[in-house]
Amino acid sequence: MKNRTHAPAIETVAISKIYGSGNTEVVALRDASMKIERGEVVALLGPSGSGKSTLLSAIGLINPPTKGQIKIDGKVVMDGPKSFVDLQRYRRERLGFIFQKSNLIPFLSALENVLISLSISGVEGRPAKRRAMELLDSLGVADRAKNLPAALSGGQQQRVAVARALANKPSLLLADEPTAALDSKLGRQVMELFREIGHENQAGVLVVTHDQRALDVFDRTMYLEDGVLAEHEVSPKTN
Amino acid sequence: MNLAIRDVRHNLGRFALTAVGLGLLLMIVMGMGGIYKGIEEDAVLLIDELDADIWIVQNETRGPFAELSRLASSVEDRAWTVPGVSNARRFITHTVQREHQGRSIRISIVGLSWPGDQGHWLPIISGRTLSQGHFEMVADQTLGLAVGERVTLGKDSYRVVGVTQNMISSGGDGLAFLTVSDALAVQFDSTGEATRLERAARQGRAEHTDLVQSQPGMLERASLPAGMIPALGSSTVSAIMVNLKPGVDPARVQSVMEGWADVTVYTAEDQRQLLLQGPVDRARRQIGLFRVLLVAISAIIMSLILYTMTLDKVHDIALLKLMGAKDRVVIGLVLQEAFLLGGIAYGIAYLIGERLFPFFPRRVIVTTDMLIWLAFAVAVICVVGSLLGIRKAMSVSPNEVLS
Ligand SMILES: Nc1ncnc2c1ncn2[C@@H]1O[C@H](COP(=O)(O)OP(=O)(O)OP(=O)(O)O)[C@@H](O)[C@H]1O
Ligand SMILES: [Mg+2]
């Protein structure tokens, strides 16, 4: 299991995704190959409709590619639409997700939203509660633990969502426009949080964003256009 | 952590309303079973309380509880002569509907063989049994008559001297117990002119019968009220009840009496079975079908509410699946909500029913068996009702978090 830390958190080998068929066919991804090491925090940029969400959901094992391989911690988990592992289990044990909004279950309190993720991973009782409170505390929302999501501000909701995504100590954190609903100051704070988390937990982090101003937070930036992936080796801080 | 309870708490208003609706429906299911049980018990109760070993009824009929039975009251005298008989009583029953103090009451009149039977076996809750041969009655409480009240039936008025509990005819009417002769007087009440003509005719008949030779007093009595001269004229009763001496085989006495061409003879058990298989059985099937329909409706309502509750949670279910929740977590969520709904509805049905059923005009008897049956039915409803929701929940893909 130790060698897992040496393999990239995620790697895709020429994955393509085609939606529909015939006249309505849309090629959302074309031979996209990329790799994120553990502890690496990467931004994914691209115009609307360029395939960012498609790539993220393919990596997240919720939207299988039409062809190409997905490797997690060095192991091929998908080849085209075929899966080689229990995807639910992989998501449970290795992946964390954060979306633009509605990340939380509305009928559970902030604390319970974190607890449910732990419970799904088999952590229950006192240890679960302690870990959940630690997470909420480290994200600065411990005082709102008992509140339902509807009673939290957008930024607080996203922090709870981050806490929830981190609960199972994922090796890969996937975030799709997590700051779109936040003002730029708060957005930047959340991005910095991702950076810290990635570095501290030795987790790979992939964040889809439109926010050019926060790009300096990331180790690396990838760019998608019309389903084609390109690397920005230079930090586009000057954009 | 229980997701179902938290979701329910979040949708409390809708959930509570559905639970109440479903509860009322289940209460009706429960009540209908209770009504049937009540009919059955009421029907059998009178037969049991009358405590006859053998019933002699009109030839080829199924007895006064199933249909109209009329036979000459003189059969009583014949019954006395059969070896092994310890007692024979006349039984008469008929239903009247009368205005009483501005309201209409249906009374099922039962004649007691005064003075042999004064109604000591009646389940009296206030007052006393009959203590004189005329113009007294013991009434069931469902008739709403109080001790001391007077009720006019026919030409005479009868004073209520006692009130019974649970004495109800198979038709659901409260029973009133009069002496047989009073009961006959009520039954054959006619206008003064009709009575005068009948008495004259009866005297004419009496003059031409041999009975007058052996019983000279009969001629004088021929012009008295019909109820007072059992051997003459139109004096008929509904049945004769016979009791046997200890150790006498009812079947033997039955076979002797069956030799008489004008009657049919049943044992008490036969009479019970006839009653249960006849009118009561039809009521049972009728009510049973209604219950099946109501159970089906309950299942449909349950399906509907669970399905919409699941639809509302599609995003949350997708989120759970995204987090890698196993199928049973999601199935458990829907199923637990179903059972929560079913359980609360059952409780509501029980609690409301318990308070409401005593006010029903007929007895509603809810037995433990019935409660168990209903609990089982509710469990089936819960499972069936959640199938649609579970199917929807299973078809949710984690992808839907994105939409
Ligand atoms: N379920 C689908 N069925 C058909 N086409 C789809 C589907 N999902 C996405 N597409 C198409 O695939 C392409 C890429 O979509 P995707 O959502 O990945 O873009 P995106 O980069 O995330 O855009 P945005 O920045 O607006 O979120 C688009 O042309 C979109 O219309
Ligand atoms: Mg997108």
XYZ file of C-alpha atoms and ligand atoms in Angstrom:
674
model
C 0.000 0.000 0.000
C 2.953 2.320 0.603
C 3.765 2.485 -3.098
C 0.422 4.150 -3.627
C 1.913 7.415 -2.500
C 4.492 7.263 -5.271
C 1.973 6.774 -8.046
C 0.060 9.823 -9.318
C -3.209 10.434 -7.493
C -4.914 10.411 -10.867
C -3.861 9.785 -14.421
C -5.878 9.722 -17.626
C -4.609 8.169 -20.819
C -6.223 9.563 -23.965
C -9.766 9.687 -22.690
C -12.551 10.818 -25.008
C -16.165 11.425 -24.289
C -18.837 11.540 -26.944
C -22.383 12.470 -25.973
C -25.276 11.401 -28.186
C -24.875 9.948 -31.632
C -25.421 10.783 -35.308
C -26.651 14.344 -35.838
C -26.677 15.172 -32.157
C -23.204 13.838 -31.468
C -21.076 16.081 -29.256
C -17.421 15.337 -28.687
C -16.874 16.759 -25.214
C -13.353 15.351 -24.690
C -10.728 14.384 -27.242
C -7.826 12.165 -26.201
C -7.310 14.028 -22.961
C -4.230 12.828 -21.110
C -3.166 14.283 -17.802
C -1.747 13.425 -14.421
C -1.958 14.888 -10.918
C 0.539 13.871 -8.256
C -0.340 13.559 -4.618
C 0.013 16.877 -2.874
C -0.340 18.724 -6.163
C -2.997 21.443 -6.488
C -4.123 21.993 -10.069
C -6.553 24.426 -11.692
C -8.575 23.532 -14.790
C -9.568 26.442 -16.990
C -11.544 26.696 -20.191
C -14.494 28.410 -21.823
C -18.023 27.300 -21.155
C -18.854 24.058 -22.916
C -15.216 23.123 -23.354
C -15.627 19.857 -21.403
C -14.325 20.763 -17.926
C -17.218 19.191 -16.018
C -17.106 16.206 -18.335
C -13.449 15.618 -17.517
C -14.031 16.075 -13.811
C -16.968 13.664 -13.714
C -15.020 11.103 -15.715
C -12.154 11.304 -13.237
C -14.704 11.211 -10.427
C -15.970 7.854 -11.743
C -19.476 9.138 -12.168
C -19.519 9.621 -15.935
C -17.523 6.958 -17.781
C -15.442 7.998 -20.799
C -16.259 6.642 -24.237
C -12.671 5.487 -24.552
C -9.314 5.853 -22.807
C -8.024 4.791 -19.413
C -8.394 6.260 -15.959
C -5.808 5.295 -13.341
C -6.169 6.087 -9.685
C -3.166 5.632 -7.395
C -1.483 3.773 -10.244
C -4.277 1.281 -10.832
C -6.379 1.179 -14.017
C -9.921 1.583 -12.775
C -11.638 2.313 -16.078
C -10.932 1.500 -19.680
C -13.546 3.174 -21.825
C -16.915 2.560 -20.253
C -15.617 -0.642 -18.614
C -14.790 -0.500 -14.931
C -12.348 -2.797 -13.170
C -13.139 -1.910 -9.583
C -16.140 -1.291 -7.373
C -16.647 2.343 -8.333
C -18.799 3.126 -5.338
C -16.051 1.854 -3.092
C -13.412 3.869 -4.880
C -15.462 7.002 -4.566
C -16.099 6.205 -0.909
C -12.464 5.559 -0.049
C -10.409 7.763 -2.320
C -12.403 10.632 -3.783
C -13.829 13.843 -2.433
C -16.202 16.097 -4.376
C -17.210 19.715 -4.126
C -19.530 21.424 -6.575
C -20.646 24.924 -7.287
C -23.660 24.633 -5.013
C -26.073 22.204 -3.337
C -23.291 20.073 -1.982
C -25.097 19.519 1.247
C -28.081 17.433 2.151
C -30.702 19.986 3.169
C -32.294 17.958 5.950
C -29.025 17.315 7.763
C -27.179 19.805 9.938
C -23.647 20.898 9.028
C -22.228 18.366 11.457
C -24.481 15.579 10.175
C -23.491 16.329 6.593
C -19.914 15.551 7.546
C -20.955 12.608 9.695
C -22.890 10.982 6.867
C -19.777 10.910 4.723
C -17.853 9.332 7.593
C -20.658 6.875 8.231
C -20.627 5.833 4.571
C -16.893 5.183 4.979
C -17.614 3.076 8.021
C -16.582 5.561 10.714
C -19.295 5.903 13.330
C -19.899 6.968 16.897
C -17.565 9.050 19.029
C -14.494 8.941 16.713
C -16.670 10.095 13.819
C -18.037 12.971 15.821
C -14.593 14.024 16.983
C -13.200 13.969 13.457
C -16.193 15.854 12.049
C -15.880 18.575 14.680
C -12.139 18.824 14.024
C -12.797 19.282 10.320
C -15.494 21.895 10.862
C -13.249 23.642 13.335
C -10.294 23.716 10.957
C -12.589 25.271 8.340
C -13.898 27.827 10.809
C -17.502 26.673 10.868
C -17.541 24.643 14.091
C -19.889 27.154 15.690
C -22.500 26.456 13.004
C -22.326 22.680 13.385
C -25.925 22.353 14.549
C -27.413 24.486 11.781
C -29.164 23.236 8.688
C -27.506 24.295 5.396
C -30.334 26.731 4.687
C -29.262 28.702 7.774
C -25.647 29.049 6.574
C -24.163 31.661 4.238
C -22.857 30.553 0.839
C -19.262 30.634 2.062
C -20.084 28.680 5.194
C -21.929 26.091 3.114
C -18.893 25.639 0.886
C -16.647 25.227 3.918
C -18.947 22.544 5.270
C -18.878 20.934 1.816
C -15.089 20.974 1.917
C -15.135 19.436 5.381
C -17.464 16.750 4.100
C -15.299 16.080 1.047
C -12.251 15.718 3.270
C -13.912 13.497 5.837
C -12.809 10.212 4.254
C -9.228 11.493 3.745
C -9.441 11.298 -0.054
C -6.345 10.896 -2.161
C -8.002 13.081 -4.789
C -10.211 16.089 -4.231
C -12.334 17.209 -7.193
C -13.988 20.616 -7.173
C -16.201 21.989 -9.950
C -16.444 25.772 -9.727
C -16.576 25.688 -5.934
C -16.306 29.452 -5.596
C -18.716 30.550 -8.312
C -21.361 31.367 -5.722
C -18.950 33.297 -3.529
C -17.566 36.827 -3.703
C -13.955 37.080 -4.844
C -12.510 37.527 -1.358
C -14.281 34.464 -0.010
C -13.528 32.635 -3.245
C -9.848 33.248 -2.808
C -10.014 32.043 0.804
C -11.592 28.769 -0.309
C -8.954 28.322 -3.028
C -6.217 28.866 -0.470
C -7.908 26.294 1.676
C -7.610 23.765 -1.164
C -3.966 24.517 -1.481
C -3.361 23.956 2.219
C -5.383 20.780 2.213
C -3.612 19.358 -0.804
C -0.229 20.083 0.639
C -0.973 19.026 4.199
C -2.891 15.849 3.387
C -0.754 14.813 0.429
C -3.896 14.721 -1.700
C -4.196 15.580 -5.360
C -6.550 18.513 -5.911
C -8.235 19.437 -9.198
C -10.296 22.609 -9.231
C -12.370 23.813 -12.179
C -12.562 27.576 -12.072
C -13.344 30.649 -14.082
C -11.723 32.928 -11.576
C -8.469 34.155 -13.138
C -7.511 36.207 -10.084
C -6.916 33.236 -7.812
C -4.734 31.229 -10.174
C -1.512 32.067 -8.302
C -2.757 29.790 -5.533
C -2.274 26.714 -7.730
C 0.821 24.677 -8.441
C -0.177 24.209 -12.050
C -2.907 25.143 -14.512
C -4.475 23.031 -17.239
C -6.497 24.441 -20.074
C -9.356 22.835 -21.979
C -10.690 24.098 -25.275
C -13.207 22.176 -27.366
C -12.392 19.025 -25.501
C -8.681 19.312 -26.085
C -6.439 19.528 -23.039
C -3.326 21.666 -22.856
C -0.897 22.372 -20.037
C 0.064 25.873 -18.971
C 3.500 25.212 -17.646
C 3.953 28.842 -16.787
C 1.808 30.224 -14.081
C -0.600 32.587 -15.833
C -0.448 34.991 -12.924
C -0.019 37.868 -15.316
C -3.330 37.259 -17.129
C -27.369 8.460 11.927
C -30.883 7.906 10.723
C -31.523 9.739 7.477
C -35.200 8.801 7.293
C -36.121 10.440 10.577
C -34.229 13.599 9.668
C -35.838 13.814 6.260
C -39.244 13.292 7.816
C -38.550 16.031 10.346
C -37.602 18.301 7.493
C -40.877 17.559 5.692
C -42.914 17.304 8.851
C -46.069 19.062 7.694
C -46.551 17.002 4.591
C -45.555 13.819 6.335
C -47.892 14.409 9.269
C -50.818 15.181 7.002
C -50.225 12.011 5.020
C -49.876 9.988 8.198
C -53.179 11.324 9.492
C -54.922 10.601 6.195
C -53.487 7.133 6.033
C -54.275 6.635 9.705
C -57.926 7.480 9.163
C -58.017 5.085 6.252
C -56.492 2.333 8.370
C -58.952 3.193 11.118
C -61.778 2.497 8.688
C -60.142 -0.795 7.713
C -59.890 -1.615 11.412
C -63.417 -0.423 12.092
C -64.895 -2.499 9.304
C -63.331 -5.607 10.757
C -64.694 -4.536 14.118
C -68.154 -3.987 12.708
C -68.178 -7.481 11.280
C -66.969 -8.918 14.551
C -69.686 -6.919 16.296
C -72.374 -8.276 13.991
C -71.140 -11.789 14.567
C -70.995 -11.446 18.331
C -74.342 -9.680 18.572
C -75.949 -12.364 16.459
C -74.572 -15.211 18.469
C -74.953 -13.448 21.789
C -78.745 -13.638 21.806
C -78.713 -17.303 20.893
C -76.157 -17.958 23.600
C -77.977 -15.921 26.203
C -81.291 -17.592 25.444
C -79.505 -20.813 26.244
C -81.848 -23.275 24.581
C -80.615 -26.769 23.708
C -83.030 -27.183 20.833
C -84.869 -24.790 18.586
C -88.148 -25.805 16.970
C -88.945 -23.532 14.031
C -91.375 -23.365 11.125
C -91.044 -26.271 8.752
C -88.400 -25.834 6.064
C -87.173 -22.516 7.432
C -83.837 -21.659 8.951
C -85.313 -20.146 12.059
C -86.270 -16.685 13.305
C -82.732 -15.286 13.105
C -82.354 -15.956 9.419
C -85.859 -15.465 8.075
C -89.508 -15.255 9.036
C -90.528 -18.295 11.065
C -94.074 -18.866 12.272
C -95.432 -21.850 14.009
C -98.388 -22.573 16.206
C -97.683 -21.800 19.822
C -99.271 -25.119 20.734
C -96.080 -26.820 19.583
C -94.811 -25.827 23.016
C -97.267 -28.220 24.646
C -96.149 -30.964 22.291
C -92.513 -30.331 23.139
C -93.201 -30.753 26.836
C -94.359 -34.303 26.186
C -91.106 -35.470 24.624
C -89.043 -37.544 27.066
C -85.896 -35.787 28.223
C -87.325 -32.267 27.871
C -86.958 -30.234 31.026
C -88.389 -27.003 29.726
C -90.055 -25.549 26.653
C -90.531 -21.857 26.043
C -92.135 -19.829 23.332
C -89.877 -17.478 21.456
C -91.269 -14.642 19.485
C -89.466 -11.890 17.694
C -90.463 -9.193 15.288
C -89.300 -5.707 14.556
C -91.369 -2.571 14.868
C -90.514 0.986 14.016
C -92.313 3.617 16.042
C -92.243 7.301 16.800
C -91.180 7.875 20.352
C -90.890 11.385 21.719
C -90.375 12.842 18.305
C -87.754 10.377 17.116
C -88.136 7.176 15.234
C -86.850 4.047 16.912
C -86.584 0.533 15.552
C -87.250 -2.040 18.214
C -86.738 -5.733 17.817
C -89.249 -7.208 20.191
C -88.531 -10.525 21.853
C -91.229 -12.305 23.810
C -90.290 -14.058 27.029
C -92.274 -17.055 28.164
C -93.794 -15.436 31.221
C -93.842 -16.587 33.989
C -91.330 -19.347 33.291
C -88.874 -16.885 31.858
C -88.653 -13.494 33.505
C -85.435 -12.536 31.807
C -83.075 -13.299 34.655
C -80.445 -14.252 32.096
C -80.453 -10.816 30.519
C -77.307 -8.689 30.927
C -79.081 -5.949 32.850
C -77.097 -2.794 33.576
C -79.824 -0.836 35.330
C -83.305 -1.549 36.656
C -84.656 -5.056 36.954
C -86.170 -7.947 35.042
C -89.884 -8.365 34.315
C -91.985 -8.755 37.449
C -95.505 -8.780 36.080
C -97.159 -10.487 33.143
C -98.103 -7.318 31.286
C -97.038 -3.853 30.258
C -93.412 -4.047 31.316
C -90.385 -4.172 29.083
C -86.647 -4.550 29.383
C -84.964 -2.505 26.653
C -81.441 -2.479 25.294
C -79.473 0.673 25.945
C -78.995 1.274 22.204
C -82.703 2.119 22.042
C -82.008 5.123 24.235
C -84.841 4.359 26.635
C -84.436 5.003 30.347
C -85.864 3.055 33.233
C -89.298 4.409 34.052
C -89.979 5.668 30.537
C -93.216 4.621 28.843
C -93.382 3.467 25.241
C -96.632 3.078 23.391
C -96.779 0.000 21.197
C -100.106 -0.914 19.687
C -102.955 0.014 21.988
C -101.019 -0.264 25.204
C -98.101 1.483 26.768
C -95.207 -0.385 28.262
C -93.011 0.794 31.084
C -89.269 0.273 30.767
C -88.223 -1.538 33.945
C -84.715 -2.543 32.987
C -81.949 -1.721 30.518
C -79.603 -4.292 28.977
C -76.262 -4.068 27.267
C -75.284 -5.513 23.890
C -78.643 -7.139 23.215
C -78.965 -6.457 19.523
C -80.766 -8.327 16.750
C -78.885 -9.674 13.759
C -80.379 -6.762 11.856
C -78.677 -4.333 14.222
C -81.781 -3.163 16.081
C -81.885 -2.955 19.837
C -83.912 -5.661 21.526
C -86.830 -5.084 23.857
C -88.082 -7.944 25.967
C -91.787 -8.256 26.678
C -93.806 -11.191 27.855
C -94.858 -13.419 24.973
C -98.493 -12.371 25.258
C -97.556 -8.696 25.159
C -95.255 -9.353 22.225
C -98.088 -11.050 20.389
C -100.443 -8.206 21.223
C -97.975 -5.770 19.687
C -97.451 -7.980 16.671
C -101.116 -8.503 15.895
C -102.341 -5.113 16.892
C -105.169 -4.146 14.612
C -107.992 -1.632 14.563
C -110.899 -2.067 16.960
C -113.235 -3.082 14.156
C -110.828 -5.702 12.775
C -110.351 -7.093 16.262
C -114.092 -7.308 16.872
C -114.659 -9.127 13.594
C -111.758 -11.513 14.268
C -113.056 -12.318 17.742
C -116.508 -13.047 16.374
C -115.026 -15.282 13.721
C -112.916 -16.983 16.323
C -115.924 -17.712 18.451
C -117.520 -19.223 15.393
C -114.495 -21.411 14.802
C -114.397 -22.395 18.471
C -117.988 -23.617 18.336
C -117.038 -26.072 15.641
C -113.958 -27.530 17.239
C -113.580 -30.599 19.414
C -111.398 -28.678 21.785
C -114.457 -27.035 23.260
C -115.669 -30.460 24.343
C -112.534 -31.213 26.311
C -111.897 -27.656 27.464
C -115.267 -26.018 28.084
C -113.717 -22.733 29.200
C -112.269 -22.191 25.798
C -115.490 -20.937 24.291
C -115.594 -18.041 26.696
C -111.990 -17.225 26.095
C -112.417 -17.255 22.346
C -113.455 -13.640 22.418
C -110.509 -12.501 24.494
C -107.290 -11.022 22.978
C -105.510 -13.446 20.694
C -102.394 -13.502 22.821
C -104.348 -15.027 25.683
C -105.616 -18.066 23.829
C -102.716 -19.973 22.419
C -104.814 -22.922 21.366
C -107.105 -20.911 19.181
C -106.971 -18.722 16.161
C -103.981 -16.873 14.833
C -101.677 -17.338 17.818
C -98.324 -18.094 16.318
C -94.825 -17.716 17.645
C -91.453 -17.563 15.954
C -89.955 -20.627 17.542
C -90.093 -22.895 20.546
C -86.990 -23.159 22.671
C -86.423 -26.434 24.417
C -84.092 -27.274 27.257
C -83.121 -30.813 28.054
C -82.600 -32.667 31.267
C -78.951 -33.220 32.115
C -77.367 -36.072 30.207
C -79.985 -36.222 27.484
C -78.596 -36.462 23.948
C -79.908 -33.490 21.915
C -79.650 -35.516 18.691
C -82.117 -38.079 20.006
C -84.692 -35.504 21.044
C -84.106 -33.730 17.747
C -84.896 -36.886 15.797
C -88.113 -37.411 17.747
C -89.293 -33.892 17.049
C -88.312 -34.074 13.413
C -91.038 -36.680 13.109
C -93.549 -33.867 13.407
C -94.433 -32.779 9.914
C -95.015 -29.104 10.672
C -91.662 -28.162 12.143
C -87.939 -28.176 11.553
C -85.659 -28.760 14.527
C -82.191 -27.383 15.155
C -79.755 -27.766 17.953
C -78.362 -24.543 19.394
C -75.136 -25.163 17.490
C -77.059 -25.643 14.203
C -78.843 -22.389 14.865
C -75.573 -20.581 15.477
C -74.017 -21.974 12.321
C -77.064 -21.101 10.222
C -76.850 -17.585 11.473
C -73.137 -17.270 10.869
C -73.355 -18.803 7.413
C -76.410 -16.875 6.360
C -76.854 -13.146 6.800
C -73.697 -12.748 8.842
C -71.510 -14.438 6.267
C -72.735 -12.142 3.546
C -71.948 -9.158 5.735
C -68.504 -10.612 6.309
C -67.740 -10.971 2.625
C -69.164 -7.560 1.852
C -67.061 -5.921 4.531
C -64.053 -8.045 3.610
C -64.112 -6.768 0.031
C -64.304 -3.203 1.231
C -61.320 -3.789 3.445
C -59.321 -5.189 0.552
C -60.181 -2.108 -1.491
C -59.187 0.210 1.326
C -55.922 -1.615 1.847
C -55.200 -1.239 -1.867
C -56.035 2.469 -1.709
C -53.762 2.858 1.298
C -50.943 1.211 -0.646
C -51.505 3.561 -3.580
C -51.497 6.646 -1.356
C -48.385 5.368 0.344
C -46.706 4.765 -3.038
C -47.603 8.217 -4.182
C -46.275 10.051 -1.156
C -43.109 7.958 -0.966
C -42.521 8.443 -4.657
C -42.845 12.216 -4.427
C -40.701 12.277 -1.310
C -38.086 10.305 -3.242
C -38.372 12.638 -6.236
C -37.689 15.560 -3.920
C -34.568 13.810 -2.728
C -33.127 12.830 -6.098
C -30.311 15.319 -5.714
C -29.563 14.174 -2.170
C -29.656 10.534 -3.205
C -27.263 11.336 -6.040
C -25.032 13.028 -3.502
C -25.118 9.982 -1.236
C -24.239 7.756 -4.185
C -21.466 10.144 -5.131
C -20.048 9.747 -1.653
C -20.090 6.029 -2.336
C -23.121 5.073 -0.244
C -24.135 1.474 -0.674
C -27.501 0.682 -2.255
C -28.896 -0.492 1.029
C -28.369 2.950 2.565
C -30.597 4.431 -0.106
C -33.140 1.598 -0.064
C -33.142 1.792 3.717
C -33.921 5.496 3.550
C -37.073 4.953 1.483
C -38.119 1.809 3.316
C -37.648 3.347 6.743
C -39.727 6.326 5.750
C -42.397 3.924 4.561
C -42.388 2.065 7.859
C -42.334 5.282 9.826
C -45.363 6.455 7.888
C -47.074 3.092 8.276
C -46.262 2.864 11.967
C -47.500 6.344 12.779
C -50.621 5.830 10.674
C -51.274 2.582 12.512
C -50.909 4.326 15.854
C -53.269 7.069 14.762
C -55.755 4.490 13.504
C -55.638 2.688 16.825
C -55.873 5.763 19.032
C -58.634 7.487 17.101
C -60.516 4.239 16.579
C -60.432 3.438 20.254
C -62.075 6.757 21.050
C -64.437 6.882 18.096
C -65.828 3.370 17.775
C -67.872 3.444 21.018
C -70.013 6.176 19.452
C -70.910 4.021 16.472
C -74.532 2.869 16.369
C -73.494 -0.775 16.211
C -70.920 -2.535 18.267
C -67.386 -2.358 16.851
C -65.250 -5.064 18.392
C -61.544 -4.737 17.673
C -59.792 -7.935 18.706
C -56.094 -8.547 19.207
C -56.157 -10.900 16.225
C -57.492 -8.108 14.122
C -54.796 -5.700 15.329
C -52.129 -8.221 14.429
C -53.714 -8.785 11.044
C -53.774 -5.052 10.410
C -50.166 -4.613 11.510
C -49.233 -7.307 9.012
C -51.304 -5.627 6.309
C -49.637 -2.287 7.073
C -46.202 -3.910 6.791
C -47.171 -5.257 3.359
C -48.519 -1.838 2.379
C -45.235 -0.245 3.446
C -43.141 -2.623 1.388
C -45.385 -2.456 -1.682
C -45.820 1.292 -1.313
C -42.092 1.901 -1.242
C -41.311 -0.169 -4.356
C -41.953 2.714 -6.730
C -39.834 5.065 -4.639
C -37.046 2.509 -4.332
C -37.049 1.942 -8.074
C -36.709 5.678 -8.625
C -33.981 5.958 -5.987
C -32.040 3.094 -7.546
C -32.208 4.677 -10.988
C -30.674 7.931 -9.712
C -27.111 8.189 -10.947
C -24.458 10.076 -8.980
C -24.136 12.141 -12.146
C -27.325 13.941 -11.249
C -25.494 15.947 -8.630
C -24.137 17.930 -11.552
C -27.560 18.856 -12.909
N -25.348 14.855 -20.735
C -24.948 15.452 -21.850
N -25.522 15.114 -23.031
C -25.144 15.691 -24.167
N -24.206 16.628 -24.233
C -23.599 17.026 -23.098
C -23.941 16.465 -21.855
N -23.194 17.019 -20.875
C -22.404 17.915 -21.509
N -22.656 17.906 -22.836
C -21.948 18.713 -23.839
O -20.603 18.460 -23.720
C -19.869 19.639 -23.857
C -19.008 19.865 -22.636
O -19.851 20.107 -21.535
P -19.306 20.401 -20.078
O -20.432 20.479 -19.160
O -18.237 19.426 -19.778
O -18.679 21.843 -20.266
P -18.014 22.800 -19.183
O -16.658 23.086 -19.653
O -18.149 22.235 -17.831
O -18.914 24.102 -19.319
P -19.284 25.178 -18.187
O -18.105 26.007 -17.973
O -20.417 25.923 -18.816
O -19.706 24.391 -16.987
C -20.863 20.758 -24.086
O -20.967 20.996 -25.460
C -22.153 20.179 -23.558
O -23.224 20.681 -24.289
Mg -19.195 22.754 -15.992
